[in-house]
Coordinates of C-alpha atoms in Angstrom, one line a residue:
M1 CA 60.3 131.1 89.5
P2 CA 59.4 127.6 91.0
L3 CA 55.9 127.3 92.4
A4 CA 54.7 125.3 95.5
L5 CA 51.3 124.5 96.8
I6 CA 51.1 123.8 100.6
V7 CA 47.8 122.0 101.5
S8 CA 47.1 122.0 105.2
P9 CA 44.1 121.2 107.6
V10 CA 45.9 123.6 110.1
R11 CA 46.3 127.3 110.0
S12 CA 49.6 129.0 109.8
W13 CA 48.7 131.6 112.3
P14 CA 48.8 132.2 115.2
L15 CA 52.1 130.5 116.0
D16 CA 50.9 129.2 119.4
Q17 CA 51.2 125.4 118.4
G18 CA 54.1 123.4 117.2
N19 CA 52.4 122.3 114.0
R20 CA 51.6 125.8 113.0
A21 CA 55.3 126.7 113.6
R22 CA 56.4 123.8 111.5
I23 CA 54.1 124.8 108.6
M24 CA 55.5 128.3 108.6
A25 CA 59.2 127.1 108.9
M26 CA 58.9 124.8 105.8
G27 CA 57.2 127.7 103.9
A28 CA 60.0 130.1 104.8
M29 CA 62.7 127.7 103.6
L30 CA 60.9 127.2 100.3
K31 CA 60.6 131.0 99.9
A32 CA 64.3 131.5 100.9
R33 CA 65.2 129.1 98.0
G34 CA 63.3 131.1 95.3
Y35 CA 60.0 129.4 95.4
A36 CA 56.6 131.3 95.4
V37 CA 54.3 129.6 97.9
H38 CA 50.5 129.2 97.7
F39 CA 48.8 128.0 100.8
L40 CA 45.5 126.0 100.7
L41 CA 43.7 125.8 104.0
S42 CA 41.1 123.2 104.7
E43 CA 39.3 124.8 107.8
L44 CA 39.5 121.6 110.0
E45 CA 40.0 123.9 113.0
G46 CA 37.4 126.4 111.9
G47 CA 38.0 129.4 109.7
P48 CA 40.6 132.2 110.7
S49 CA 39.4 135.4 112.1
A50 CA 39.6 138.4 110.0
E51 CA 42.9 139.4 111.7
E52 CA 44.4 135.9 111.4
R53 CA 43.4 135.9 107.7
T54 CA 45.2 139.2 107.2
V55 CA 48.4 137.9 108.8
M56 CA 48.1 134.7 106.6
Q57 CA 47.6 136.6 103.5
Q58 CA 50.9 138.4 104.3
Q59 CA 52.7 135.1 104.8
W60 CA 51.9 133.5 101.6
D61 CA 52.0 134.6 97.9
L62 CA 48.5 133.2 97.6
L63 CA 45.9 132.1 100.3
R64 CA 42.8 130.0 99.7
C65 CA 40.5 129.0 102.6
V66 CA 37.9 126.2 102.1
P67 CA 35.2 125.8 104.9
Y68 CA 35.4 122.3 106.3
R69 CA 31.9 120.7 105.9
H70 CA 32.9 117.0 106.1
Q71 CA 30.9 114.8 108.4
R72 CA 33.5 112.6 109.9
Q73 CA 32.7 108.9 110.5
Q74 CA 35.2 106.5 112.1
R75 CA 35.7 103.6 109.7
H76 CA 37.1 101.2 112.3
A77 CA 36.0 100.5 115.8
E78 CA 39.4 101.2 117.2
A79 CA 41.0 103.8 114.8
W80 CA 40.2 106.2 111.9
G81 CA 40.4 105.2 108.3
P82 CA 43.0 106.7 106.2
D83 CA 40.8 109.3 104.7
D84 CA 38.1 109.7 107.3
W85 CA 39.2 113.3 108.1
Y86 CA 39.8 114.4 104.6
D87 CA 37.2 117.0 103.2
P88 CA 36.4 116.0 99.5
A89 CA 35.3 119.6 99.1
L90 CA 39.0 120.5 98.7
D91 CA 39.4 118.6 95.4
A92 CA 37.6 121.2 93.4
E93 CA 39.6 123.9 94.8
I94 CA 42.8 122.1 93.9
R95 CA 41.6 121.5 90.4
D96 CA 40.8 125.2 89.9
L97 CA 44.1 126.2 91.2
S98 CA 45.9 123.8 89.0
R99 CA 44.1 125.0 85.9
V100 CA 45.5 128.6 86.6
W101 CA 48.9 127.8 88.1
S102 CA 51.6 125.3 87.1
Y103 CA 52.8 123.8 90.3
D104 CA 56.2 122.1 90.6
L105 CA 55.6 120.9 94.1
C106 CA 52.7 120.1 96.3
L107 CA 53.5 119.7 100.0
V108 CA 50.6 118.2 102.0
N109 CA 50.8 118.4 105.7
Y110 CA 49.8 115.1 107.4
A111 CA 49.7 111.8 105.8
W112 CA 45.9 111.6 106.4
Y113 CA 45.5 114.6 104.0
S114 CA 47.2 112.9 101.1
R115 CA 44.1 112.3 99.2
A116 CA 44.5 115.9 98.0
F117 CA 47.2 114.6 95.7
E118 CA 44.5 112.7 93.6
A119 CA 43.2 116.1 92.5
L120 CA 46.6 117.2 91.0
P121 CA 47.9 117.0 87.5
P122 CA 50.4 114.0 87.2
D123 CA 53.4 116.1 86.7
V124 CA 53.3 117.8 90.1
V125 CA 55.9 116.3 92.6
R126 CA 53.9 115.1 95.6
V127 CA 55.6 115.4 99.1
I128 CA 54.1 114.7 102.5
D129 CA 55.2 116.5 105.7
T130 CA 54.1 113.8 108.2
H131 CA 54.5 115.9 111.4
D132 CA 54.2 112.6 113.4
A133 CA 53.5 109.0 113.0
F134 CA 49.8 108.2 113.2
G135 CA 49.8 104.4 112.7
D136 CA 49.0 102.9 116.2
R137 CA 49.5 106.4 117.7
H138 CA 46.6 105.6 120.1
K139 CA 48.3 102.5 121.5
R140 CA 51.5 104.6 122.1
L141 CA 49.6 107.2 123.9
Y142 CA 47.8 104.6 126.0
E143 CA 51.1 103.2 127.0
A144 CA 52.2 106.6 128.0
G145 CA 49.1 107.0 130.2
T146 CA 47.6 109.6 127.9
T147 CA 44.1 109.4 126.4
P148 CA 44.5 109.6 122.7
V149 CA 42.6 112.5 120.9
W150 CA 42.7 113.9 117.4
Y151 CA 43.7 111.6 114.6
F152 CA 45.1 108.0 114.8
T153 CA 45.0 105.1 112.5
R154 CA 46.1 101.6 111.8
P155 CA 49.6 101.1 110.3
E156 CA 48.0 99.7 107.1
G157 CA 45.9 102.8 106.8
E158 CA 49.1 105.1 107.2
A159 CA 50.8 103.0 104.6
L160 CA 48.0 103.8 102.1
C161 CA 48.4 107.4 102.8
L162 CA 52.2 107.4 102.3
D163 CA 52.0 105.6 99.0
R164 CA 50.4 108.4 97.4
A165 CA 53.5 110.6 97.7
D166 CA 56.8 110.8 95.8
V167 CA 58.7 111.7 98.9
V168 CA 57.8 111.4 102.6
I169 CA 59.3 113.8 105.2
A170 CA 59.7 112.4 108.7
I171 CA 60.4 115.0 111.4
Q172 CA 62.9 112.7 113.2
E173 CA 65.0 109.7 112.4
E174 CA 63.0 107.4 114.6
E175 CA 59.9 108.0 112.6
Q176 CA 61.9 107.7 109.2
A177 CA 62.6 104.0 110.1
W178 CA 58.9 103.6 110.9
F179 CA 57.8 105.1 107.7
E180 CA 60.3 103.1 105.7
S181 CA 58.7 99.9 107.1
L182 CA 55.4 101.0 105.6
T183 CA 56.2 102.3 102.3
A184 CA 58.6 101.9 99.3
R185 CA 58.4 105.7 98.8
A186 CA 61.6 107.6 99.5
V187 CA 61.6 108.8 103.0
T188 CA 63.9 111.6 104.4
T189 CA 64.2 113.3 107.7
I190 CA 63.8 117.2 108.0
G191 CA 63.6 118.6 111.4
H192 CA 62.1 121.9 112.5
V193 CA 64.5 124.5 111.1
T194 CA 64.5 128.1 111.7
P195 CA 67.3 130.7 111.7
A196 CA 69.3 130.8 114.9
A197 CA 68.2 133.9 116.8
F198 CA 70.3 133.6 119.9
L199 CA 69.4 136.0 122.6
P200 CA 71.7 137.6 125.3
A201 CA 71.3 136.3 128.8
R202 CA 68.5 138.2 130.5
T203 CA 69.7 140.9 132.7
R204 CA 68.9 139.9 136.4
R205 CA 70.2 142.2 138.9
E206 CA 68.1 140.6 141.8
G207 CA 65.1 138.5 142.1
K208 CA 64.4 134.8 141.0
L209 CA 65.5 132.8 138.1
R210 CA 62.7 132.3 135.4
A211 CA 62.0 129.1 133.6
G212 CA 59.9 129.2 130.5
Y213 CA 57.4 126.7 129.0
L214 CA 55.4 127.5 125.8
A215 CA 53.0 124.9 124.7
S216 CA 49.7 123.9 123.3
G217 CA 46.9 122.4 125.4
N218 CA 47.0 118.8 124.2
P219 CA 46.7 115.9 126.6
S220 CA 50.4 115.0 126.5
N221 CA 51.4 118.6 127.5
Q222 CA 48.7 118.6 130.2
A223 CA 50.1 115.5 131.8
S224 CA 53.6 116.8 131.3
I225 CA 53.1 120.2 133.0
A226 CA 51.0 118.6 135.8
A227 CA 54.0 116.2 136.6
L228 CA 56.5 119.1 136.5
I229 CA 54.4 121.2 138.8
R230 CA 54.1 118.3 141.3
H231 CA 57.9 117.7 141.5
W232 CA 58.6 121.5 141.4
A233 CA 56.4 122.1 144.5
V234 CA 58.3 119.7 146.7
D235 CA 61.7 120.8 145.8
P236 CA 62.9 123.4 148.2
F237 CA 65.3 125.2 145.9
L238 CA 63.0 125.4 142.8
S239 CA 59.8 126.3 144.7
A240 CA 61.5 129.3 146.5
Q241 CA 64.1 130.5 144.0
V242 CA 62.8 129.9 140.5
E243 CA 59.5 131.0 138.7
L244 CA 57.9 128.9 136.0
H245 CA 56.5 131.1 133.3
V246 CA 54.0 129.4 131.2
A247 CA 52.6 130.5 127.9
G248 CA 50.3 129.3 125.1
P249 CA 47.0 127.4 125.3
I250 CA 48.5 125.2 128.0
C251 CA 47.7 127.9 130.6
R252 CA 44.0 127.0 130.3
E253 CA 44.8 123.4 131.4
I254 CA 46.7 124.2 134.5
R255 CA 44.5 123.2 137.6
G256 CA 45.1 124.9 140.8
S257 CA 47.2 128.0 141.8
Y258 CA 50.9 127.8 142.6
P259 CA 52.9 130.8 143.9
F260 CA 55.8 129.8 141.5
V261 CA 53.7 129.5 138.4
I262 CA 53.2 132.7 136.3
K263 CA 50.6 132.2 133.3
H264 CA 51.0 134.4 130.3
G265 CA 48.4 133.0 128.0
F266 CA 48.6 133.7 124.3
V267 CA 51.8 135.6 123.5
P268 CA 51.9 137.3 120.2
D269 CA 55.7 137.8 120.3
V270 CA 57.4 134.5 120.9
T271 CA 60.8 136.2 120.9
G272 CA 59.7 138.6 123.8
F273 CA 58.8 135.5 125.8
Y274 CA 62.1 134.0 125.5
E275 CA 63.8 137.3 126.2
G276 CA 62.0 137.3 129.5
V277 CA 63.1 133.9 130.8
D278 CA 66.6 132.5 131.8
F279 CA 66.2 129.0 130.5
S280 CA 63.4 126.6 129.2
V281 CA 61.9 123.3 130.2
N282 CA 60.3 120.5 128.4
P283 CA 59.1 117.9 130.8
N284 CA 57.5 115.7 128.1
I285 CA 56.2 112.4 129.3
G286 CA 54.7 110.8 126.2
G287 CA 53.5 111.1 122.6
S288 CA 55.5 110.9 119.3
G289 CA 56.8 113.4 116.8
L290 CA 59.5 116.0 117.3
K291 CA 59.0 118.3 120.2
I292 CA 59.0 121.7 118.4
K293 CA 59.0 123.5 121.6
S294 CA 62.5 122.1 122.5
V295 CA 63.8 123.0 119.1
E296 CA 62.4 126.5 119.3
A297 CA 64.0 127.2 122.7
L298 CA 67.4 126.1 121.4
S299 CA 67.1 128.2 118.4
Y300 CA 66.9 131.3 120.8
G301 CA 70.0 129.9 122.5
R302 CA 68.2 129.4 125.9
P303 CA 69.4 126.6 128.1
L304 CA 67.0 123.6 128.1
F305 CA 66.2 121.1 130.7
A306 CA 64.2 118.3 129.2
T307 CA 63.2 114.6 129.5
A308 CA 64.6 112.1 126.9
S309 CA 61.3 111.9 125.1
G310 CA 61.4 115.9 124.9
M311 CA 64.7 115.7 123.1
L312 CA 63.9 112.9 120.5
G313 CA 65.5 113.7 117.3
I314 CA 67.5 116.6 118.6
S315 CA 70.4 115.2 120.6
G316 CA 71.4 111.9 122.3
V317 CA 69.6 110.9 125.5
A318 CA 73.0 110.9 127.3
A319 CA 73.4 114.7 126.6
P320 CA 73.8 117.0 129.5
Y321 CA 70.5 118.6 130.8
V322 CA 68.5 115.6 129.4
M323 CA 67.1 113.2 131.9
P324 CA 65.1 110.0 131.6
D325 CA 61.9 111.3 133.3
V326 CA 60.3 114.4 135.1
A327 CA 61.6 113.4 138.5
S328 CA 65.1 113.2 137.5
M329 CA 64.8 116.2 135.3
T330 CA 63.6 118.3 138.2
Q331 CA 66.4 117.0 140.4
E332 CA 69.1 117.7 137.8
M333 CA 67.7 121.2 137.2
S334 CA 67.5 121.9 140.8
Q335 CA 71.1 120.9 141.4
A336 CA 72.5 122.6 138.2
L337 CA 70.8 125.9 139.0
A338 CA 72.0 126.0 142.6
A339 CA 75.5 125.3 141.6
A340 CA 75.8 127.5 138.5
P341 CA 72.8 130.0 138.3
D342 CA 74.6 131.9 135.5
L343 CA 73.9 129.1 133.1
Q344 CA 76.9 129.8 131.0
A345 CA 77.8 126.1 130.3
A346 CA 74.3 125.4 129.6
T347 CA 74.0 128.2 127.3
A348 CA 77.0 127.1 125.4
W349 CA 75.6 123.6 125.1
A350 CA 72.1 124.9 123.9
R351 CA 73.8 127.0 121.1
N352 CA 76.2 124.3 120.0
T353 CA 73.3 121.9 120.0
Y354 CA 71.2 123.9 117.8
L355 CA 73.9 124.9 115.4
D356 CA 74.7 121.2 114.7
Y357 CA 71.0 120.3 114.5
R358 CA 70.2 123.1 112.0
R359 CA 73.3 122.4 109.8
K360 CA 72.2 118.7 109.4
H361 CA 68.5 119.5 108.5
V362 CA 69.2 122.4 106.2
G363 CA 71.3 120.0 104.1
S364 CA 68.5 117.4 104.2
F365 CA 66.0 120.2 102.9
D366 CA 68.3 121.2 100.1
A367 CA 68.8 117.5 99.2
L368 CA 64.9 117.2 99.0
L369 CA 64.5 120.1 96.6
D370 CA 67.3 118.7 94.4
T371 CA 65.2 115.4 94.3
V372 CA 62.0 117.5 93.6
C373 CA 63.8 119.3 90.7
R374 CA 64.9 115.9 89.1
Q375 CA 61.6 114.3 89.3
R376 CA 59.8 117.4 88.0
A377 CA 62.2 117.3 85.1
G378 CA 61.4 113.7 84.6
Y379 CA 57.7 114.1 84.7
R380 CA 58.0 117.0 82.0
A381 CA 60.1 114.8 79.8
D382 CA 57.7 112.0 80.1
R383 CA 54.7 114.3 79.2
S384 CA 56.7 115.7 76.1
R385 CA 57.2 112.2 74.9
T386 CA 53.6 111.2 75.4
G387 CA 52.6 114.3 73.4
A388 CA 55.1 113.5 70.6
L389 CA 53.7 109.9 70.3
R390 CA 50.2 111.1 70.2
A391 CA 51.1 113.7 67.5

């Protein structure tokens, strides 16, 4: 049985953030293809609770958690250096695991954690799941009117991180082109892939339509939901006929009280949340990376109204129900719902969009594993030749 080690500074549970959902989806695809998967957590966000640890132990064939004790210091005045967030305490754990287990593949989450590769034996295939492009990320966020938080670096710092890998995974095509401009390493695009779990339309004998928005509380989402609420409040149809159901950490960031906004907080059952809404929204106004909340809604077959940036890497910006900005998205949504509240055409579009998207990226994932097998075989052959020469 092939064996993979996933290294991550982010927990895989609870699934209330897009990056955690991404980590779980990649692990699930490896398992579905016969891999045993070990998960090594660097506790950047703090250690998991006892309940969270129990769930994570069930998710993975082996779980190791390393307390994060690194004192971060920003190397550059305007950005972090490539390894400023990496905790060197992880190196000893990787070496210990590698002495016991023969890993075929090491998948590191985030390029800025790729220093972990240096603790591996040379015959392990090294893959980075980038999640996002972090070179000049702070500049892109400033341009979008959002204050940058979390990690961002210079392009040359991101290039150094990428060069440590055998294969780099971009989460959308636009970022693949960026990474290819920084490194000579192989770059492929694999979106966020989960099984299609299309739900039947919500039974609605009477009452208002329900929109759903499930998101983390990062600054981009804060600005996005605030803009949506502003436009929603002044639209006569939406404010009177449609409820906005909000779930996840973003609930804590909504300022003020609005009669059409219903906050759910943390929802342990994501499927249950989507069962309770008629359609989803993603009013994204900035940031980079694939918007996993959009993919997730489509995977449940829920109609989705989104801005163009909320659909990057998923469908063309000229697709129906995708508008350039929050103002036009809100207007389109109001008109579409007033004209066809049964959402049959929107549901068909959502399902077809997700099936096309999933088919494409499952193929890319399988091609990645073919590459891993070839490189692993090459590393083993090189090791055998070296051993024979020494003998």
